[in-house]
Short mmCIF file of C-alpha atoms in Angstrom, two decimals:
data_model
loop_
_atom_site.label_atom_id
_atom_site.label_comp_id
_atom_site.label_asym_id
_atom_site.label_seq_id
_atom_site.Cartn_x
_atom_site.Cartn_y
_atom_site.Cartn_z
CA UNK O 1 -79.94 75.20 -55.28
CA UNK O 2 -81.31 74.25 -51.92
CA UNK O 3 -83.38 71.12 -51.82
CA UNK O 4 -85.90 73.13 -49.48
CA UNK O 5 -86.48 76.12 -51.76
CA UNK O 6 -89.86 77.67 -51.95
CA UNK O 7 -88.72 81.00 -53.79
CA UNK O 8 -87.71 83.05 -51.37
CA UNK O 9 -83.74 84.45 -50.60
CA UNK O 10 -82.55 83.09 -46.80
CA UNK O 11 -80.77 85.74 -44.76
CA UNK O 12 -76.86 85.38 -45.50
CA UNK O 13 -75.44 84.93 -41.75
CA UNK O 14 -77.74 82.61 -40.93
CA UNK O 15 -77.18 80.04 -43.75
CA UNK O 16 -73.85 80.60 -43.17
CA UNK O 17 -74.49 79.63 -39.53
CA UNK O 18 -76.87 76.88 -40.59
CA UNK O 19 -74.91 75.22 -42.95
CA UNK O 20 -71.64 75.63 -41.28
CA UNK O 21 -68.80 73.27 -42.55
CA UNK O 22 -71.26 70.25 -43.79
CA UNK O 23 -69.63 70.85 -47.82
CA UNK O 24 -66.35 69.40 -46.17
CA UNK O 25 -67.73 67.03 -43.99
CA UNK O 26 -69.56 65.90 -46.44
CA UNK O 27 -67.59 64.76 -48.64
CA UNK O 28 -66.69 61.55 -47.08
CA UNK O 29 -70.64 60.65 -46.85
CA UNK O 30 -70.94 61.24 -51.12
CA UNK O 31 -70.21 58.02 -52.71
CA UNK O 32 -72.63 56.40 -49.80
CA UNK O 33 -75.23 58.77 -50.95
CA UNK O 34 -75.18 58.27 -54.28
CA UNK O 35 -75.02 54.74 -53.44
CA UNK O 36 -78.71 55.00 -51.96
CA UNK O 37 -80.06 57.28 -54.37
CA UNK O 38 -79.28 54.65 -56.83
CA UNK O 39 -81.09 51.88 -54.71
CA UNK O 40 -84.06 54.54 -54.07
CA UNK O 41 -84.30 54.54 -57.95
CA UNK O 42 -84.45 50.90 -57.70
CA UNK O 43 -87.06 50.71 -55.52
CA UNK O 44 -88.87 54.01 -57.53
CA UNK O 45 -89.19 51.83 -60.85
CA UNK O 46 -90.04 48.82 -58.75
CA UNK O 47 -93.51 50.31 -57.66
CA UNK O 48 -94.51 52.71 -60.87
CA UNK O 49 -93.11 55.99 -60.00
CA UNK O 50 -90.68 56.00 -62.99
CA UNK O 51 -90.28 53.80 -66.05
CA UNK O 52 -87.74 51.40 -66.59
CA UNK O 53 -86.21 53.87 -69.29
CA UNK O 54 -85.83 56.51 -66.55
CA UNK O 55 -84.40 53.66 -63.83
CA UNK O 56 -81.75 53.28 -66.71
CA UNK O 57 -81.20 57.31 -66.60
CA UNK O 58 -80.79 57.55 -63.41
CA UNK O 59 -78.35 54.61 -62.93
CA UNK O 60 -76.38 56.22 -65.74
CA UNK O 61 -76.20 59.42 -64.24
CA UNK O 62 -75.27 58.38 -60.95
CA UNK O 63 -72.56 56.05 -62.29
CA UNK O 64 -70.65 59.31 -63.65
CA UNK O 65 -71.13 61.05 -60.24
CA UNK O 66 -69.75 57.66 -58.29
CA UNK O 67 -66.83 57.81 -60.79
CA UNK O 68 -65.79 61.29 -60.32
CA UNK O 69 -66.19 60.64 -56.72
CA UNK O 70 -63.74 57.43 -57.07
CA UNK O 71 -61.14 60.04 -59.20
CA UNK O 72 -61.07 63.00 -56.51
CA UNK O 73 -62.50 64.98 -59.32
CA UNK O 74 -66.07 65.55 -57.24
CA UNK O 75 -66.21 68.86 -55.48
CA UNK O 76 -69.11 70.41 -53.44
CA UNK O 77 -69.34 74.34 -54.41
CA UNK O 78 -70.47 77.24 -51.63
CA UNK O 79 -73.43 77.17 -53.78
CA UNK O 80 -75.25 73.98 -52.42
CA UNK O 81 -75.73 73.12 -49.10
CA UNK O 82 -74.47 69.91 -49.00
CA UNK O 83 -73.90 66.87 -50.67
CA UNK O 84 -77.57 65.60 -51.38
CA UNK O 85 -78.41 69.28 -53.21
CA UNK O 86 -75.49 69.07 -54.97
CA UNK O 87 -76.07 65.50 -56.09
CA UNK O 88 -79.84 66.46 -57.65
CA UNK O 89 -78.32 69.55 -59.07
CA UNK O 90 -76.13 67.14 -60.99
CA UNK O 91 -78.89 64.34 -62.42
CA UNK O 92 -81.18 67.21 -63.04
CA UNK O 93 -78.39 69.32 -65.05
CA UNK O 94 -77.80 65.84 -66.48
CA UNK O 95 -81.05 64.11 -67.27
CA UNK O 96 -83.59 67.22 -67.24
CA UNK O 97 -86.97 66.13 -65.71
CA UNK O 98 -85.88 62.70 -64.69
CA UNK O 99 -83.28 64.16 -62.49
CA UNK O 100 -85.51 65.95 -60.34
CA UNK O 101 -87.72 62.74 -59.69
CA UNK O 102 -84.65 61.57 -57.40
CA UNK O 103 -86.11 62.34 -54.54
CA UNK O 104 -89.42 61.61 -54.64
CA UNK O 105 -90.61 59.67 -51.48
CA UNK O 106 -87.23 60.67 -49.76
CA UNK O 107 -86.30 63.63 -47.08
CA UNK O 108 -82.85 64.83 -46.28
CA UNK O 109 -83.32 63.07 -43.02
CA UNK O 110 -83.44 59.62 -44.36
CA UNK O 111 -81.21 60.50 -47.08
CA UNK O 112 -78.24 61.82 -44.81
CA UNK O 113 -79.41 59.19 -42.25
CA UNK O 114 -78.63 56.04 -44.68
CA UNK O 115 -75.46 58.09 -46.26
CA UNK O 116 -74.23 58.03 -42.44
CA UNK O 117 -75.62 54.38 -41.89
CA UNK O 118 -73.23 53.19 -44.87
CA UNK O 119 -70.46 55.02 -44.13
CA UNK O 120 -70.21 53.74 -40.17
CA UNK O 121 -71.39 50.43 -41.20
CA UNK O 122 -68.06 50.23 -44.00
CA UNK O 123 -65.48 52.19 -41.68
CA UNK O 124 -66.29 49.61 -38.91
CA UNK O 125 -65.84 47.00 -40.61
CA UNK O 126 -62.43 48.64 -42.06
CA UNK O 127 -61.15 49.27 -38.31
CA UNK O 128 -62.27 46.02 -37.57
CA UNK O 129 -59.73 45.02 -39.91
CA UNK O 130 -57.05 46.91 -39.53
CA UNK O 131 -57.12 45.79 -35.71
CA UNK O 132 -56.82 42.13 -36.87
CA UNK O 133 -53.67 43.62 -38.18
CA UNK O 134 -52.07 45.52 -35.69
CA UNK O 135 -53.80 42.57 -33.15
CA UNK O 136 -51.22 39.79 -35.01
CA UNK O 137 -48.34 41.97 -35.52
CA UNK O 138 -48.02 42.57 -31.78
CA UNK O 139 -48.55 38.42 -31.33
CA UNK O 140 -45.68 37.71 -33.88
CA UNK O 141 -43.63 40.20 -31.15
CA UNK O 142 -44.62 38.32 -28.36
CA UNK O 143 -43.38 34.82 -30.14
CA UNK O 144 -40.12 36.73 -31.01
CA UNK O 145 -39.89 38.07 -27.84
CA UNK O 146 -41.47 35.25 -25.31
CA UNK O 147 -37.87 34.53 -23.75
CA UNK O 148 -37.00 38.01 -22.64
CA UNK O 149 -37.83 39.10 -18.96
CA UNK O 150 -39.14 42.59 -18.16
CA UNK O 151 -39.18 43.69 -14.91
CA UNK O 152 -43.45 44.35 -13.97
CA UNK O 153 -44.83 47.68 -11.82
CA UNK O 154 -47.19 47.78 -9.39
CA UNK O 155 -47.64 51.46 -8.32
CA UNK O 156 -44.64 51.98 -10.79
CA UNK O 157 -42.97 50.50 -7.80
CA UNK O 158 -40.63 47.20 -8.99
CA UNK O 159 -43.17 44.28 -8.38
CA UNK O 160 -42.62 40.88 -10.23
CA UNK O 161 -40.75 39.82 -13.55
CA UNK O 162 -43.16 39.84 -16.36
CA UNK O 163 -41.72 39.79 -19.84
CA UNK O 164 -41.53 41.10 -23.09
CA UNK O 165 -43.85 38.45 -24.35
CA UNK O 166 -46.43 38.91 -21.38
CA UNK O 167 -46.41 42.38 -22.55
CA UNK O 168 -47.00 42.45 -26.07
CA UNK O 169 -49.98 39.52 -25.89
CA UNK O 170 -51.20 41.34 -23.13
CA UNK O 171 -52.71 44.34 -25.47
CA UNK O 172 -53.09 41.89 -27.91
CA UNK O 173 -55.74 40.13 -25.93
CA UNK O 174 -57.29 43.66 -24.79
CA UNK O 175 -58.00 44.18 -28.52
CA UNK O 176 -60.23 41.41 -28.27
CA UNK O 177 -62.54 43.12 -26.36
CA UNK O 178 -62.40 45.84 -28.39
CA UNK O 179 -63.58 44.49 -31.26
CA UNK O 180 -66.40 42.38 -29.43
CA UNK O 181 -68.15 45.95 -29.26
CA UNK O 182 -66.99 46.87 -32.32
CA UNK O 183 -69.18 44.19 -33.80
CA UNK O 184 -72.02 44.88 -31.67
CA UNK O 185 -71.99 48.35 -32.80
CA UNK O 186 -71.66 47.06 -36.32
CA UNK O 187 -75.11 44.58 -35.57
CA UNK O 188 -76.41 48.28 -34.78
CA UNK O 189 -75.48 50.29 -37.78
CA UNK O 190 -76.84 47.20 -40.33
CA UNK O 191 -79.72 48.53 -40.40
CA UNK O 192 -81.98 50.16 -43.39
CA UNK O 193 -83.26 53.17 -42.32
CA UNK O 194 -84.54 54.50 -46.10
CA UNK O 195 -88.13 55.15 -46.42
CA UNK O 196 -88.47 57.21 -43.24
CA UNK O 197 -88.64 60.41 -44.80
CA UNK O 198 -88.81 63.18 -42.29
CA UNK O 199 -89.43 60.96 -39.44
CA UNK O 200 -92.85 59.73 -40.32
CA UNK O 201 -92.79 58.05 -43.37
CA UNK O 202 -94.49 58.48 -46.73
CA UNK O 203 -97.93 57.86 -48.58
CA UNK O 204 -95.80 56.73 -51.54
CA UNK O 205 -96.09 52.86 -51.31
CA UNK O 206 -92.28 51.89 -51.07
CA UNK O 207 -91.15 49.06 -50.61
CA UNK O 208 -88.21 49.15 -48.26
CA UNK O 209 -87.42 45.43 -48.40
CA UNK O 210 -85.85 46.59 -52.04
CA UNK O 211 -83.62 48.86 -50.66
CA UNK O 212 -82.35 47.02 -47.89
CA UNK O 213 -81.56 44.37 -50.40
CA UNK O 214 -79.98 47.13 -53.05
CA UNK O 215 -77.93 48.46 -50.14
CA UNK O 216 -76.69 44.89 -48.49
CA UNK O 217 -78.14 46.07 -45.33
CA UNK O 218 -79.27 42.70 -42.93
CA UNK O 219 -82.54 44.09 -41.50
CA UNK O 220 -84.68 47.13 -41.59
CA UNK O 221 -84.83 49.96 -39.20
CA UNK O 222 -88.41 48.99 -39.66
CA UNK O 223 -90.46 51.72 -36.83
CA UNK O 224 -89.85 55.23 -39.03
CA UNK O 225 -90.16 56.91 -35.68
CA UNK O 226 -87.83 54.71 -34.72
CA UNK O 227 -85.54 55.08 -37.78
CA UNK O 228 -85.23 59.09 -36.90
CA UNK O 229 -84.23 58.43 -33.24
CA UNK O 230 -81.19 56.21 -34.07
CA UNK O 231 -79.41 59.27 -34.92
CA UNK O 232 -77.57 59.87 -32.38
CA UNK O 233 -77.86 56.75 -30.47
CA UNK O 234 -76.11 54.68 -33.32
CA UNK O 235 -73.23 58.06 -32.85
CA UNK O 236 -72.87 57.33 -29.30
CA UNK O 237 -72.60 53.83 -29.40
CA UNK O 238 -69.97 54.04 -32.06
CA UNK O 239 -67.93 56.75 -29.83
CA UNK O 240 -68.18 54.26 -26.89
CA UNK O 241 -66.84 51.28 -29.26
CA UNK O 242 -64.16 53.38 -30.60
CA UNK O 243 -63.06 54.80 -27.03
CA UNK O 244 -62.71 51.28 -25.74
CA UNK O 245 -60.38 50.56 -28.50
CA UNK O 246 -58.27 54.29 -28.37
CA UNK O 247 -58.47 53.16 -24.16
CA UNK O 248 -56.08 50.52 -25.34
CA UNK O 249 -53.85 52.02 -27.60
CA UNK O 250 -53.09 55.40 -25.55
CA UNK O 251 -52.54 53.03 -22.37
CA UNK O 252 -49.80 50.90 -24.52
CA UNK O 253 -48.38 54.22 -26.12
CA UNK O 254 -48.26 55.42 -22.75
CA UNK O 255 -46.20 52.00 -21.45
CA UNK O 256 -43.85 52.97 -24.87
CA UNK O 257 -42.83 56.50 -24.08
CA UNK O 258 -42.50 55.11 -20.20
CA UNK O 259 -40.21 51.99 -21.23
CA UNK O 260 -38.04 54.00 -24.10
CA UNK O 261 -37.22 56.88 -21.24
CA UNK O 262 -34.29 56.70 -19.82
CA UNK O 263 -34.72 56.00 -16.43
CA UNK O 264 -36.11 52.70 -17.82
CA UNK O 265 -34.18 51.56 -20.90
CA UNK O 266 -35.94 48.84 -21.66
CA UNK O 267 -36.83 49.75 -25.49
CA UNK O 268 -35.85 51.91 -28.45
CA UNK O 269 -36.85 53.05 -32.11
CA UNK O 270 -34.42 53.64 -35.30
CA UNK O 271 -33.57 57.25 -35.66
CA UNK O 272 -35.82 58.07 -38.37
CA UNK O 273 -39.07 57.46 -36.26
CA UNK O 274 -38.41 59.78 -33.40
CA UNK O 275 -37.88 64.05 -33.36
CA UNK O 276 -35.20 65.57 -31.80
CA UNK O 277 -34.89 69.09 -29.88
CA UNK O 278 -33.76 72.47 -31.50
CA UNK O 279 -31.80 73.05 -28.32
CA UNK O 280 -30.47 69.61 -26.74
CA UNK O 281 -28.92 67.32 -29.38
CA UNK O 282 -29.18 64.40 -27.58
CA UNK O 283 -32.74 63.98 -27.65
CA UNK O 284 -34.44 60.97 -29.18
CA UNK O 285 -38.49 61.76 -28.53
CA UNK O 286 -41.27 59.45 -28.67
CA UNK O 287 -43.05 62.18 -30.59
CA UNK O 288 -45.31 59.43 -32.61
CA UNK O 289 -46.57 57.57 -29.83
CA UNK O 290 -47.42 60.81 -27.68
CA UNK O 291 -49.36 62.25 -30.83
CA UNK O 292 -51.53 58.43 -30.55
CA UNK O 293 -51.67 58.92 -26.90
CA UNK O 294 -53.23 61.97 -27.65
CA UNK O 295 -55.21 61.54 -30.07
CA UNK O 296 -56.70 58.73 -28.80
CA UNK O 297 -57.76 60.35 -25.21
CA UNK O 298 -59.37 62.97 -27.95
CA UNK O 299 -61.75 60.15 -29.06
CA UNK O 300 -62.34 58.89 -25.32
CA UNK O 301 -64.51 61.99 -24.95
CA UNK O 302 -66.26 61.90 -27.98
CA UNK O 303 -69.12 59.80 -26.36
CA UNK O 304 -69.79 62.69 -23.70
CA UNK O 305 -70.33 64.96 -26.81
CA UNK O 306 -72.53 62.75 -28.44
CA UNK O 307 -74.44 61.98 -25.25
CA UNK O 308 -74.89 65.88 -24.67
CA UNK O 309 -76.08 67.01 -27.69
CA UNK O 310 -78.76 64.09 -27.83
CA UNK O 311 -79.66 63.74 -24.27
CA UNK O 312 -83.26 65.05 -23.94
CA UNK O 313 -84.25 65.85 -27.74
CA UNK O 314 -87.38 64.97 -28.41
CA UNK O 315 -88.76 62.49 -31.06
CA UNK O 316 -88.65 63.80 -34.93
CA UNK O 317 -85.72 65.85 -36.24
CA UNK O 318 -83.87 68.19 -35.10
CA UNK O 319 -81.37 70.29 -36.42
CA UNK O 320 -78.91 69.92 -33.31
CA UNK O 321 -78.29 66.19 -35.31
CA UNK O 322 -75.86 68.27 -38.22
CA UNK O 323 -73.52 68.57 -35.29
CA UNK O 324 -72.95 64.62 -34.78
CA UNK O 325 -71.46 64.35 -38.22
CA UNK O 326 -68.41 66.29 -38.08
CA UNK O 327 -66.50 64.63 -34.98
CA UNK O 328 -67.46 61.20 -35.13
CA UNK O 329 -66.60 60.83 -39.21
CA UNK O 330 -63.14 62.98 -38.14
CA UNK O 331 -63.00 60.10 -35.57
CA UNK O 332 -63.15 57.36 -37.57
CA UNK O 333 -60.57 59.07 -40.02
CA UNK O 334 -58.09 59.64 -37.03
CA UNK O 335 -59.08 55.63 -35.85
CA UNK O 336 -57.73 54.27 -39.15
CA UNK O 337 -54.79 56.76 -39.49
CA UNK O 338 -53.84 56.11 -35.44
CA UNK O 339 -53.89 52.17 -36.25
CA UNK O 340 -52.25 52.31 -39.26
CA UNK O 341 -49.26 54.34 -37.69
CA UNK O 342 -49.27 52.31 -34.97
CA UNK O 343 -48.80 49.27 -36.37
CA UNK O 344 -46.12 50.63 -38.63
CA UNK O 345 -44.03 52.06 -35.63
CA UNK O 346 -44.51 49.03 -33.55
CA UNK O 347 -42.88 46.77 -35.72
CA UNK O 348 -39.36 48.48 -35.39
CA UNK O 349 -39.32 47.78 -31.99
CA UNK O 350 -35.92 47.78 -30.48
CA UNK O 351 -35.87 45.57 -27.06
CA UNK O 352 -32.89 45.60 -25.36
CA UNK O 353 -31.25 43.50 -22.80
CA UNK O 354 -32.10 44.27 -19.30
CA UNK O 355 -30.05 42.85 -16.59
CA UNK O 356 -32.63 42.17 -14.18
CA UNK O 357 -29.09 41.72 -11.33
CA UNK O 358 -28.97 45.40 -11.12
CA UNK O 359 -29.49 46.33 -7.71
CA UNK O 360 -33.03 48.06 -8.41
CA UNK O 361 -34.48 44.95 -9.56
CA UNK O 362 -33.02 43.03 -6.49
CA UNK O 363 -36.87 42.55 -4.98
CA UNK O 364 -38.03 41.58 -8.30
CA UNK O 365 -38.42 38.08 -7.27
CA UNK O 366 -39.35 38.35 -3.29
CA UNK O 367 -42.75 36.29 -4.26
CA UNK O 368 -41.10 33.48 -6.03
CA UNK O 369 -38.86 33.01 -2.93
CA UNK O 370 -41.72 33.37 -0.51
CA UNK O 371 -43.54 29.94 -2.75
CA UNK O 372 -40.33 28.18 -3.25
CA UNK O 373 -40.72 27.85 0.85
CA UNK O 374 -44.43 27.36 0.55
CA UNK O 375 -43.09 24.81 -1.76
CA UNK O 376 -41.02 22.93 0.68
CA UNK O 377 -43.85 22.89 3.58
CA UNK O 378 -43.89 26.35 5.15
CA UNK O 379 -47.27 28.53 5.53
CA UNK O 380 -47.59 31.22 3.48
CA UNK O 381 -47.57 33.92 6.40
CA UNK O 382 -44.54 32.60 7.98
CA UNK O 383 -42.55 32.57 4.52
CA UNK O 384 -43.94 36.44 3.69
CA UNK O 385 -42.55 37.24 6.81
CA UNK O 386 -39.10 35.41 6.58
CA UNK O 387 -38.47 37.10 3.33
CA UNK O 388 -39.63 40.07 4.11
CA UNK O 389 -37.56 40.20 7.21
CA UNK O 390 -34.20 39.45 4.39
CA UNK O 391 -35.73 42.41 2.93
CA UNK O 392 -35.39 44.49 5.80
CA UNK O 393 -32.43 43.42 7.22
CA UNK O 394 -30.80 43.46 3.47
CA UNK O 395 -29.69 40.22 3.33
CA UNK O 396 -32.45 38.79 0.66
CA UNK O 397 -30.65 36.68 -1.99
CA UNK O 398 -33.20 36.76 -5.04
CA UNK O 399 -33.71 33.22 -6.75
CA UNK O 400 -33.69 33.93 -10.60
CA UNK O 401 -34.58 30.65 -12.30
CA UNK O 402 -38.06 29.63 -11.07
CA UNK O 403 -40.45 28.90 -13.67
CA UNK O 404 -44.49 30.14 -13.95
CA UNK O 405 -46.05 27.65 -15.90
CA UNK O 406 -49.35 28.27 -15.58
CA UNK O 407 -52.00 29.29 -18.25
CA UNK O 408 -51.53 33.29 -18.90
CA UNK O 409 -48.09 33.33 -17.29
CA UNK O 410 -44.53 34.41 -18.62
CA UNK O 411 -43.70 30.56 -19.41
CA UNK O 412 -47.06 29.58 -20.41
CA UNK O 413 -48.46 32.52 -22.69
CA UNK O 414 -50.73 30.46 -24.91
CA UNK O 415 -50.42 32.69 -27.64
CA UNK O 416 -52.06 30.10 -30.13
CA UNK O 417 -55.04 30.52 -27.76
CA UNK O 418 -55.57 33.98 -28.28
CA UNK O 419 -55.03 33.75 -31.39
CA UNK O 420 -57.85 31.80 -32.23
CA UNK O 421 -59.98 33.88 -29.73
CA UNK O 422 -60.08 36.70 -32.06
CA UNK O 423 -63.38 36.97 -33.21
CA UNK O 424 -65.15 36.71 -36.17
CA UNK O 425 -67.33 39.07 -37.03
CA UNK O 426 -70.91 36.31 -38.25
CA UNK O 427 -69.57 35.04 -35.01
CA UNK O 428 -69.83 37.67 -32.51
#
């Protein structure tokens, strides 16, 4: 059962050691595997190595195994290894001889390699999407929201009013960023690595043009050497793109729990999205937004893991490369999961009233005062110091109603603007 078998038993602990969880982990690679062995077929009747009536075979065969995949029905025993032995075992149980000319020209390495390149290159573009999402429901809550001050930290020290609208956009706009790398990490993962082999290529004369084509990839991987070495490279550029973005959402979910605490007040959630405590019944807990706080500083340090277990191997394979797959695919599972929660929670939003007259808020506006003298002809270091001595002496009267109109600011958040600045991803 194991593609590698020259007819002799392996000792038991150490395939169990060797192969490890990859059945599980494997499953979410599957329908992108059988999705380039059906390509690789292609491409196999394209140059001679099988007829056109075992192309047809083959396609057939694999159709059945991408169906049962589709209906949850396909299962990877403790028999095979992993997904491509069990996928072989299949077509050959299937389709006799023909099945076991699947792999002709191919090596697990470029097989799991291209599996992997499909998967990232498809889950990017679905958290790319799902940001878009998440990205214009917290816009639509900056519209709704725009008029509603909010008192803004420095130090978590009262600083300057900001606003409910300032605040939303402001992630918004952080996204942004987020998803410029996410795109450039897509750029890197559209890329046909099939036909590498083991590292070094084959004798077979494939054409690899076909497959790219078969597979929708836009370019070719086209240096085999080179083609072995993105593994792990394309994993820690995708754990650096997906840290920037789970940067953003842990610091918001971190400004959430903050604002719904008590001490602050300034939001809330319905009931039925926060936990309570088994011993105090007044508790109402941010329990959601801590888990995506969590979770998300979790995926921050995936790129040190990826960077270690890569960092001086040499060029060819290497076995140390089965341990990439396991955390970043649970990482992109947790990405979608995190945004789609996210999203979901953030959208029954509860902002309150704050009454920005309460004596702790009294300094709010010190720096409006100091420019509405600037204003009227005073220097800027001799109206810091006037106010500042009201501060002191306790006798500063705040002024509530100036206005900051310019671009960016509480009364001018060009939330159109962003909007359109969200990229595109032929555009980035």
């Amino acid at each position: 059962m194991k593609l590698w078998d020259k007819g002799f038993s392996i000792n038991k602990k150490i395939e169990l050691f060797t192969v490890g969880n990859d059945r599980e982990i494997d499953m979410h690679i599957a329908k992108y595997d059988v999705e380039a062995s059906r390509a690789h077929a292609v491409m196999l009747e394209s140059i001679g190595i099988i007829t056109s009536e075992e192309l047809i075979q083959l396609k057939s065969g694999l159709k059945i195994l991408a169906d049962s995949i589709d209906a949850g029905t396909f299962s990877i025993e403790e028999s095979f290894e992993d997904v491509h032995s069990k996928i072989e075992h299949e077509l050959t149980k299937t389709l006799g001889e023909v099945g076991k000319k699947i792999h002709t020209a191919r090596s697990r390495n470029d097989q799991v390699l291209v599996a992997l390149q499909l998967y990232y290159k498809e889950n990017l573009e679905i958290i790319n999407s799902k940001t878009k999402t998440f990205f214009d429901t917290l816009l639509d809550l900056a519209e709704t929201h725009k008029t509603q001050l909010l008192p803004g930290y420095t130090h978590l020290q009262v600083a300057m009013p900001s606003s409910f609208g300032l605040w939303f956009s402001a992630y918004a706009e952080l996204l942004i960023d987020d998803v410029y790398v996410l795109n450039a990490v897509s750029k890197i993962t559209d890329q046909n690595v099939l036909g590498s082999a083991a590292g070094y290529g084959s004798s077979f004369p494939i054409d690899r043009n076909i497959t790219t084509k078969e597979l929708g990839f836009s370019t070719l991987k086209y240096n085999v050497v080179a083609a072995q070495l993105s593994r792990g490279k394309s994993e820690r550029a995708i754990a650096s793109a997906l840290g920037g973005l789970c940067n953003t959402m842990a610091r918001f979910a971190m400004d959430i729990c903050l604002y719904m605490s008590q001490n602050f007040g300034f939001i809330t959630f319905p009931d039925e999205l926060t936990t309570g405590s088994s011993i105090m019944p007044h508790k109402k807990n941010p329990d959601v937004f801590e888990l995506i706080r969590g979770k998300c500083n979790k995926i921050q340090a995936l790129h040190s893991e990826m960077l270690l277990i890569t960092n001086n191997l040499p060029s060819g394979y290497h076995r140390d490369f089965q341990l990439l797959k396991e955390n970043i695919i649970n990482a992109f599972e947790d990405v979608k999961d995190i945004l789609d929660i996210f999203n979901y929670s953030i959208q029954q939003i509860i902002v309150k009233d704050i009454d920005l007259t309460d004596e702790k808020y009294q300094y709010l506006f010190t720096v409006d005062s100091i420019n509405n003298l600037v204003v009227e002809g005073m220097s800027f270091r001799e109206a810091y110091q006037k106010i500042g001595g009201e501060v002191q002496a306790k006798t500063y009267k705040p002024d509530l109603g100036k206005e900051h109109s310019h671009i960016g600011s509480i009364h001018n958040l060009c939330l159109d603007d962003i909007r359109a600045k969200f990229p595109i991803k032929d555009q980035s």
